[in-house]
GROMACS .gro file of C-alpha atoms in nm:
model
  351
    1MET     CA    1   0.992  -2.894   2.397
    2THR     CA    2   0.961  -2.498   2.348
    3SER     CA    3   0.804  -2.283   2.534
    4VAL     CA    4   0.855  -2.003   2.312
    5ASP     CA    5   0.541  -1.777   2.244
    6TYR     CA    6   0.621  -1.760   1.874
    7GLU     CA    7   0.280  -1.588   1.809
    8SER     CA    8   0.368  -1.216   2.024
    9VAL     CA    9   0.750  -1.287   1.879
   10MET     CA   10   0.631  -1.322   1.460
   11ARG     CA   11   0.418  -0.981   1.596
   12GLN     CA   12   0.798  -0.811   1.710
   13ALA     CA   13   0.930  -0.947   1.399
   14ILE     CA   14   0.550  -0.770   1.131
   15ALA     CA   15   0.698  -0.424   1.295
   16VAL     CA   16   1.037  -0.498   1.274
   17GLY     CA   17   0.935  -0.562   0.894
   18ALA     CA   18   0.737  -0.231   0.918
   19ARG     CA   19   1.037  -0.051   0.953
   20HIS     CA   20   1.107  -0.030   0.531
   21ARG     CA   21   0.928   0.035   0.270
   22THR     CA   22   1.050  -0.197   0.063
   23HIS     CA   23   0.712  -0.271  -0.262
   24PRO     CA   24   0.808  -0.395  -0.511
   25ASN     CA   25   0.966  -0.661  -0.271
   26PRO     CA   26   0.735  -0.744   0.052
   27GLN     CA   27   0.759  -0.596   0.449
   28VAL     CA   28   0.964  -0.891   0.616
   29GLY     CA   29   1.143  -0.951   0.964
   30ALA     CA   30   1.326  -1.168   1.120
   31ILE     CA   31   1.433  -1.281   1.419
   32LEU     CA   32   1.604  -1.540   1.583
   33VAL     CA   33   1.542  -1.674   1.953
   34THR     CA   34   1.638  -2.004   2.155
   35SER     CA   35   1.439  -2.229   2.306
   36ASP     CA   36   1.318  -2.031   2.640
   37GLY     CA   37   1.194  -1.727   2.400
   38THR     CA   38   1.551  -1.483   2.449
   39VAL     CA   39   1.574  -1.233   2.104
   40LEU     CA   40   1.922  -1.363   1.950
   41ALA     CA   41   1.940  -1.093   1.687
   42GLU     CA   42   1.656  -0.978   1.426
   43HIS     CA   43   1.635  -0.748   1.134
   44ALA     CA   44   1.428  -0.677   0.821
   45HIS     CA   45   1.394  -0.625   0.452
   46SER     CA   46   1.554  -0.215   0.332
   47GLY     CA   47   1.457  -0.244  -0.014
   48PRO     CA   48   1.495  -0.400  -0.312
   49GLY     CA   49   1.837  -0.502  -0.398
   50GLU     CA   50   1.892  -0.503  -0.070
   51PRO     CA   51   2.007  -0.847   0.135
   52HIS     CA   52   1.631  -1.016   0.198
   53ALA     CA   53   1.574  -0.995   0.621
   54GLU     CA   54   1.642  -1.379   0.688
   55ARG     CA   55   1.988  -1.395   0.480
   56ALA     CA   56   2.047  -1.002   0.646
   57LEU     CA   57   2.061  -1.193   0.961
   58LEU     CA   58   2.225  -1.477   0.926
   59ASP     CA   59   2.488  -1.340   0.777
   60ALA     CA   60   2.545  -1.120   1.057
   61PHE     CA   61   2.485  -1.356   1.324
   62GLY     CA   62   2.736  -1.697   1.212
   63PRO     CA   63   2.636  -2.054   1.300
   64VAL     CA   64   2.312  -2.123   1.482
   65ASP     CA   65   2.270  -2.252   1.759
   66PRO     CA   66   2.003  -2.580   1.638
   67SER     CA   67   1.750  -2.526   1.912
   68SER     CA   68   1.747  -2.184   1.850
   69SER     CA   69   1.504  -2.095   1.596
   70LEU     CA   70   1.401  -1.871   1.262
   71VAL     CA   71   1.072  -1.662   1.319
   72VAL     CA   72   1.045  -1.513   0.964
   73THR     CA   73   0.719  -1.279   0.874
   74LEU     CA   74   0.692  -1.465   0.532
   75GLU     CA   75   0.809  -1.767   0.305
   76PRO     CA   76   1.214  -1.684   0.245
   77CYS     CA   77   1.210  -1.784  -0.128
   78THR     CA   78   1.390  -2.063  -0.322
   79HIS     CA   79   1.484  -1.787  -0.669
   80THR     CA   80   1.728  -1.551  -0.770
   81GLY     CA   81   1.669  -1.315  -0.804
   82ARG     CA   82   1.859  -0.940  -0.700
   83THR     CA   83   1.966  -1.101  -0.430
   84PRO     CA   84   2.038  -1.477  -0.373
   85PRO     CA   85   1.782  -1.771  -0.226
   86CYS     CA   86   1.709  -1.740   0.135
   87VAL     CA   87   1.614  -2.086   0.178
   88GLU     CA   88   2.060  -2.141   0.118
   89ALA     CA   89   2.115  -1.960   0.323
   90ILE     CA   90   1.841  -2.122   0.666
   91VAL     CA   91   2.042  -2.466   0.549
   92ALA     CA   92   2.360  -2.333   0.556
   93ALA     CA   93   2.345  -2.204   0.835
   94GLY     CA   94   2.221  -2.487   1.065
   95VAL     CA   95   1.890  -2.430   1.128
   96SER     CA   96   1.689  -2.684   1.232
   97ARG     CA   97   1.273  -2.475   1.372
   98VAL     CA   98   1.194  -2.214   1.105
   99VAL     CA   99   0.860  -2.075   1.211
  100LEU     CA  100   0.661  -1.888   0.871
  101GLY     CA  101   0.384  -1.637   0.896
  102ALA     CA  102   0.264  -1.627   0.528
  103ILE     CA  103   0.275  -1.795   0.278
  104ASP     CA  104   0.491  -1.593   0.006
  105PRO     CA  105   0.181  -1.573  -0.277
  106ASP     CA  106   0.393  -1.494  -0.528
  107PRO     CA  107   0.471  -1.782  -0.761
  108ARG     CA  108   0.800  -1.790  -0.753
  109VAL     CA  109   0.807  -1.893  -0.438
  110SER     CA  110   0.446  -1.999  -0.259
  111GLY     CA  111   0.542  -2.371  -0.154
  112GLY     CA  112   0.834  -2.426  -0.266
  113GLY     CA  113   1.012  -2.273   0.063
  114VAL     CA  114   0.792  -2.465   0.319
  115THR     CA  115   0.925  -2.762   0.067
  116ALA     CA  116   1.287  -2.678   0.023
  117LEU     CA  117   1.321  -2.661   0.364
  118ARG     CA  118   1.152  -3.002   0.477
  119ALA     CA  119   1.336  -3.156   0.249
  120ALA     CA  120   1.693  -3.035   0.415
  121GLY     CA  121   1.511  -3.134   0.708
  122ILE     CA  122   1.412  -2.821   0.901
  123GLU     CA  123   1.140  -2.794   1.080
  124VAL     CA  124   0.922  -2.516   0.973
  125VAL     CA  125   0.645  -2.408   1.133
  126THR     CA  126   0.341  -2.233   0.900
  127GLY     CA  127   0.049  -1.979   0.951
  128VAL     CA  128   0.130  -1.789   1.313
  129ALA     CA  129  -0.017  -1.452   1.286
  130ALA     CA  130  -0.077  -1.528   0.894
  131ASP     CA  131  -0.334  -1.297   0.921
  132GLU     CA  132  -0.152  -0.966   1.098
  133VAL     CA  133   0.166  -1.000   0.779
  134GLU     CA  134  -0.099  -1.005   0.581
  135GLN     CA  135  -0.221  -0.674   0.700
  136SER     CA  136   0.098  -0.486   0.796
  137ASP     CA  137   0.155  -0.505   0.408
  138PRO     CA  138  -0.198  -0.517   0.202
  139ALA     CA  139  -0.105  -0.424  -0.148
  140TYR     CA  140   0.203  -0.712  -0.169
  141PHE     CA  141   0.007  -0.995  -0.140
  142HIS     CA  142  -0.288  -0.845  -0.358
  143HIS     CA  143  -0.010  -0.820  -0.638
  144ARG     CA  144   0.114  -1.128  -0.605
  145ARG     CA  145  -0.231  -1.268  -0.648
  146THR     CA  146  -0.420  -1.055  -0.914
  147GLY     CA  147  -0.060  -0.831  -1.089
  148MET     CA  148  -0.293  -0.473  -0.979
  149PRO     CA  149  -0.195  -0.240  -0.750
  150LEU     CA  150  -0.385  -0.181  -0.463
  151LEU     CA  151  -0.627   0.134  -0.429
  152THR     CA  152  -0.790   0.327  -0.126
  153LEU     CA  153  -1.038   0.590  -0.228
  154LYS     CA  154  -0.997   0.855   0.025
  155THR     CA  155  -1.239   1.114   0.033
  156ALA     CA  156  -1.390   1.415   0.273
  157ALA     CA  157  -1.767   1.436   0.216
  158THR     CA  158  -2.047   1.647   0.430
  159LEU     CA  159  -2.226   1.434   0.698
  160ASP     CA  160  -2.548   1.432   0.462
  161GLY     CA  161  -2.257   1.388   0.115
  162GLN     CA  162  -2.104   1.628  -0.079
  163ILE     CA  163  -1.745   1.686  -0.133
  164ALA     CA  164  -1.712   2.028  -0.276
  165ALA     CA  165  -2.005   2.307  -0.270
  166ALA     CA  166  -2.130   2.355  -0.684
  167ASP     CA  167  -1.888   2.639  -0.753
  168GLY     CA  168  -1.610   2.379  -0.690
  169THR     CA  169  -1.498   2.554  -0.333
  170SER     CA  170  -1.477   2.221  -0.113
  171GLN     CA  171  -1.086   2.381   0.137
  172TRP     CA  172  -1.203   2.308   0.378
  173ILE     CA  173  -1.486   2.050   0.482
  174THR     CA  174  -1.308   1.883   0.763
  175GLY     CA  175  -1.101   1.985   1.087
  176GLU     CA  176  -0.736   2.039   1.125
  177ALA     CA  177  -0.723   1.685   1.262
  178ALA     CA  178  -0.860   1.547   0.977
  179ARG     CA  179  -0.681   1.659   0.743
  180GLU     CA  180  -0.305   1.595   0.898
  181ASP     CA  181  -0.485   1.207   1.001
  182ALA     CA  182  -0.526   1.221   0.555
  183HIS     CA  183  -0.102   1.295   0.560
  184ARG     CA  184  -0.045   1.058   0.727
  185LEU     CA  185  -0.245   0.862   0.513
  186ARG     CA  186  -0.030   0.931   0.191
  187SER     CA  187   0.272   0.857   0.433
  188GLU     CA  188   0.140   0.438   0.424
  189HIS     CA  189   0.086   0.486   0.039
  190ASP     CA  190   0.378   0.434  -0.288
  191ALA     CA  191   0.175   0.691  -0.432
  192VAL     CA  192  -0.129   0.992  -0.425
  193ILE     CA  193  -0.336   1.000  -0.825
  194VAL     CA  194  -0.579   1.243  -0.910
  195GLY     CA  195  -0.748   1.408  -1.230
  196ALA     CA  196  -0.680   1.669  -1.480
  197GLY     CA  197  -0.944   1.858  -1.292
  198THR     CA  198  -0.790   1.842  -0.957
  199VAL     CA  199  -0.477   1.960  -1.088
  200ARG     CA  200  -0.622   2.246  -1.237
  201SER     CA  201  -0.864   2.372  -0.910
  202ASP     CA  202  -0.631   2.254  -0.649
  203ASP     CA  203  -0.207   2.333  -0.857
  204PRO     CA  204  -0.214   2.041  -0.519
  205LEU     CA  205   0.107   1.903  -0.418
  206LEU     CA  206  -0.013   1.504  -0.331
  207SER     CA  207   0.313   1.520  -0.048
  208VAL     CA  208   0.330   1.495   0.303
  209ARG     CA  209   0.337   1.747   0.501
  210LEU     CA  210   0.360   1.656   0.853
  211ALA     CA  211   0.615   1.852   1.130
  212ASP     CA  212   0.809   1.527   1.234
  213TYR     CA  213   0.830   1.351   0.904
  214SER     CA  214   1.137   1.239   0.762
  215GLY     CA  215   1.051   0.897   0.550
  216PRO     CA  216   0.966   0.916   0.216
  217GLN     CA  217   0.701   1.088  -0.030
  218PRO     CA  218   0.452   0.923  -0.223
  219VAL     CA  219   0.519   0.938  -0.577
  220PRO     CA  220   0.229   1.163  -0.711
  221VAL     CA  221   0.069   1.091  -1.043
  222ILE     CA  222  -0.145   1.180  -1.230
  223VAL     CA  223  -0.483   1.129  -1.503
  224ALA     CA  224  -0.432   1.347  -1.839
  225GLY     CA  225  -0.772   1.462  -1.971
  226SER     CA  226  -0.752   1.592  -2.384
  227ARG     CA  227  -0.651   1.945  -2.235
  228PRO     CA  228  -0.286   2.010  -2.227
  229LEU     CA  229  -0.192   2.107  -1.882
  230PRO     CA  230  -0.064   2.431  -1.710
  231ALA     CA  231   0.300   2.480  -1.704
  232ASP     CA  232   0.341   2.678  -1.396
  233LEU     CA  233   0.213   2.319  -1.118
  234ARG     CA  234   0.342   2.297  -0.858
  235ILE     CA  235   0.339   1.942  -0.908
  236TRP     CA  236   0.568   1.986  -1.129
  237ALA     CA  237   0.835   1.977  -0.902
  238ARG     CA  238   0.765   1.685  -0.771
  239ASP     CA  239   0.891   1.425  -1.077
  240PRO     CA  240   0.497   1.331  -1.151
  241VAL     CA  241   0.385   0.972  -1.382
  242VAL     CA  242   0.177   1.082  -1.560
  243LEU     CA  243  -0.051   0.902  -1.725
  244VAL     CA  244  -0.155   1.013  -2.070
  245SER     CA  245  -0.399   0.853  -2.424
  246GLN     CA  246  -0.215   1.032  -2.692
  247GLU     CA  247   0.104   1.185  -2.815
  248SER     CA  248   0.219   1.452  -2.500
  249SER     CA  249   0.446   1.715  -2.530
  250LEU     CA  250   0.559   1.707  -2.133
  251THR     CA  251   0.921   1.649  -2.041
  252GLY     CA  252   1.117   1.558  -1.787
  253VAL     CA  253   0.803   1.348  -1.673
  254ASP     CA  254   0.733   1.047  -1.644
  255ILE     CA  255   0.528   0.956  -1.913
  256VAL     CA  256   0.299   0.642  -1.966
  257ARG     CA  257   0.057   0.615  -2.262
  258CYS     CA  258  -0.267   0.364  -2.247
  259GLY     CA  259  -0.583   0.473  -2.459
  260SER     CA  260  -0.641   0.651  -2.724
  261GLY     CA  261  -0.910   0.906  -2.821
  262GLY     CA  262  -0.822   1.059  -2.522
  263VAL     CA  263  -0.979   0.839  -2.298
  264VAL     CA  264  -0.702   0.712  -2.075
  265ASP     CA  265  -0.723   0.315  -2.000
  266LEU     CA  266  -0.673   0.347  -1.626
  267ARG     CA  267  -0.638  -0.106  -1.637
  268GLU     CA  268  -0.373  -0.021  -1.798
  269GLY     CA  269  -0.246   0.222  -1.652
  270MET     CA  270  -0.270   0.074  -1.281
  271THR     CA  271  -0.033  -0.245  -1.423
  272ALA     CA  272   0.203   0.011  -1.524
  273LEU     CA  273   0.260   0.176  -1.200
  274ALA     CA  274   0.262  -0.132  -1.004
  275GLU     CA  275   0.522  -0.228  -1.272
  276ARG     CA  276   0.729   0.110  -1.134
  277GLY     CA  277   0.651  -0.104  -0.765
  278LEU     CA  278   0.387   0.121  -0.732
  279LEU     CA  279   0.211  -0.210  -0.486
  280SER     CA  280  -0.065   0.039  -0.313
  281ILE     CA  281  -0.167   0.316  -0.474
  282LEU     CA  282  -0.412   0.625  -0.234
  283VAL     CA  283  -0.747   0.808  -0.528
  284GLU     CA  284  -0.782   1.157  -0.423
  285GLY     CA  285  -1.013   1.261  -0.631
  286GLY     CA  286  -1.134   1.445  -0.793
  287SER     CA  287  -1.533   1.192  -0.875
  288ARG     CA  288  -1.467   1.183  -1.173
  289LEU     CA  289  -1.184   0.960  -1.148
  290ALA     CA  290  -1.282   0.790  -0.858
  291ALA     CA  291  -1.635   0.722  -1.043
  292SER     CA  292  -1.430   0.601  -1.323
  293LEU     CA  293  -1.214   0.344  -1.146
  294TRP     CA  294  -1.496   0.234  -0.976
  295SER     CA  295  -1.664   0.149  -1.247
  296LEU     CA  296  -1.347  -0.048  -1.362
  297GLY     CA  297  -1.417  -0.240  -0.979
  298LEU     CA  298  -1.033  -0.100  -0.950
  299VAL     CA  299  -1.106   0.061  -0.637
  300ASP     CA  300  -1.037  -0.227  -0.338
  301ARG     CA  301  -1.118   0.007   0.003
  302GLY     CA  302  -1.139   0.401   0.164
  303VAL     CA  303  -1.128   0.575   0.420
  304GLN     CA  304  -1.377   0.872   0.423
  305TYR     CA  305  -1.381   1.124   0.642
  306VAL     CA  306  -1.666   1.282   0.783
  307GLY     CA  307  -1.671   1.688   0.778
  308ALA     CA  308  -1.866   1.752   1.094
  309ASN     CA  309  -2.149   1.981   0.921
  310LEU     CA  310  -2.430   2.028   0.659
  311ALA     CA  311  -2.398   2.077   0.334
  312GLY     CA  312  -2.817   2.118   0.307
  313GLY     CA  313  -2.832   2.075  -0.086
  314THR     CA  314  -2.607   1.888  -0.379
  315GLY     CA  315  -2.317   2.041  -0.507
  316THR     CA  316  -2.029   1.717  -0.604
  317GLY     CA  317  -2.086   1.331  -0.460
  318VAL     CA  318  -1.856   1.136  -0.425
  319PHE     CA  319  -1.848   0.981  -0.760
  320ASP     CA  320  -1.949   1.155  -1.065
  321GLN     CA  321  -2.169   0.933  -1.271
  322LEU     CA  322  -2.580   0.856  -1.173
  323TRP     CA  323  -2.708   0.606  -0.954
  324GLY     CA  324  -2.973   0.444  -1.108
  325THR     CA  325  -3.122   0.140  -0.893
  326LEU     CA  326  -3.100   0.001  -0.506
  327GLN     CA  327  -2.960  -0.322  -0.631
  328ASP     CA  328  -2.646  -0.082  -0.832
  329MET     CA  329  -2.511  -0.072  -0.454
  330THR     CA  330  -2.229  -0.286  -0.398
  331PRO     CA  331  -2.145  -0.469  -0.054
  332ILE     CA  332  -1.896  -0.339   0.198
  333SER     CA  333  -1.810  -0.399   0.488
  334ILE     CA  334  -1.707  -0.129   0.789
  335THR     CA  335  -1.330  -0.206   0.954
  336GLY     CA  336  -1.340   0.063   1.154
  337VAL     CA  337  -1.383   0.438   1.248
  338THR     CA  338  -1.257   0.717   1.444
  339LEU     CA  339  -1.323   1.014   1.608
  340LEU     CA  340  -1.090   1.368   1.516
  341GLU     CA  341  -1.213   1.604   1.650
  342GLY     CA  342  -1.574   1.632   1.581
  343ASP     CA  343  -1.456   1.552   1.271
  344LEU     CA  344  -1.489   1.138   1.153
  345ARG     CA  345  -1.271   0.895   0.914
  346ILE     CA  346  -1.492   0.579   0.807
  347ASP     CA  347  -1.262   0.269   0.711
  348TRP     CA  348  -1.400   0.006   0.472
  349ARG     CA  349  -1.338  -0.277   0.203
  350LYS     CA  350  -1.506  -0.428  -0.020
  351ALA     CA  351  -1.680  -0.680   0.155
   0.00000   0.00000   0.00000
């Protein structure tokens, strides 16, 4: 009998996998351990087209002692994509025990990896810290189950729910600590999306601007209306994706045509973003875009920054639409509350 604390090793593997931005592929970490829990090797999948974590680890390590275990956050694949199947590499390396976190929701894999490993005589342990594996890369699991990207609505509002004053001013409702945290939130997403109104009024860059940040920048996405966008916007320097509903004269950017008559089909647009490998999308503005995405049921979770102040009146709320009756409320689960030098960060998801 092994004395390995597999949950602890799995958490290490999760941390290894989380070092890389891999979408549209999953984050995967793999660790090879002896029967007494000594780590022999570790590896992560580093991105599309690169070797999967299991194959990279085994290719580097060589023949495996049968008493060792391969701990992997996600079920090994059985199909050939840009790289060969991981199951073949595991069998060829002489692995006798594989400990898995989550079953891969991708229909090309789901359950097939476990079946193939067991058919080859390999012991397979499943479901070790599976929830934590999914929580480490929720957008991948959401996309493989629904075909849609995971949308997070980010707002900054006064305590009485206003995101901007009647004259459109909104900088700054929250303090420096909350704004810095919002940049870290951006760094966790593949893309940041705003509406044309926000682009015109704020001229945002939608980039991560932190002194210690050197990771990948989120892709800026603009939902364009029927009016032409100004040619001198700072965002053009960042090669945005622009969702339009009609022919566009824009050049040098990625144009996605979805919808008609001046109205962008947001569901079709989100599908197009997912096809570009943008699986985690941060929705930053404005209230009209938030209302449209919410009405379509496309918002999955949110982060609301609550400034330590009161508007004392009506300016602009989070959603630019009428709340007609109490029965129209949507239950949510508040998953975290953080104090940021006087302001609050409230994390939530749909219940």
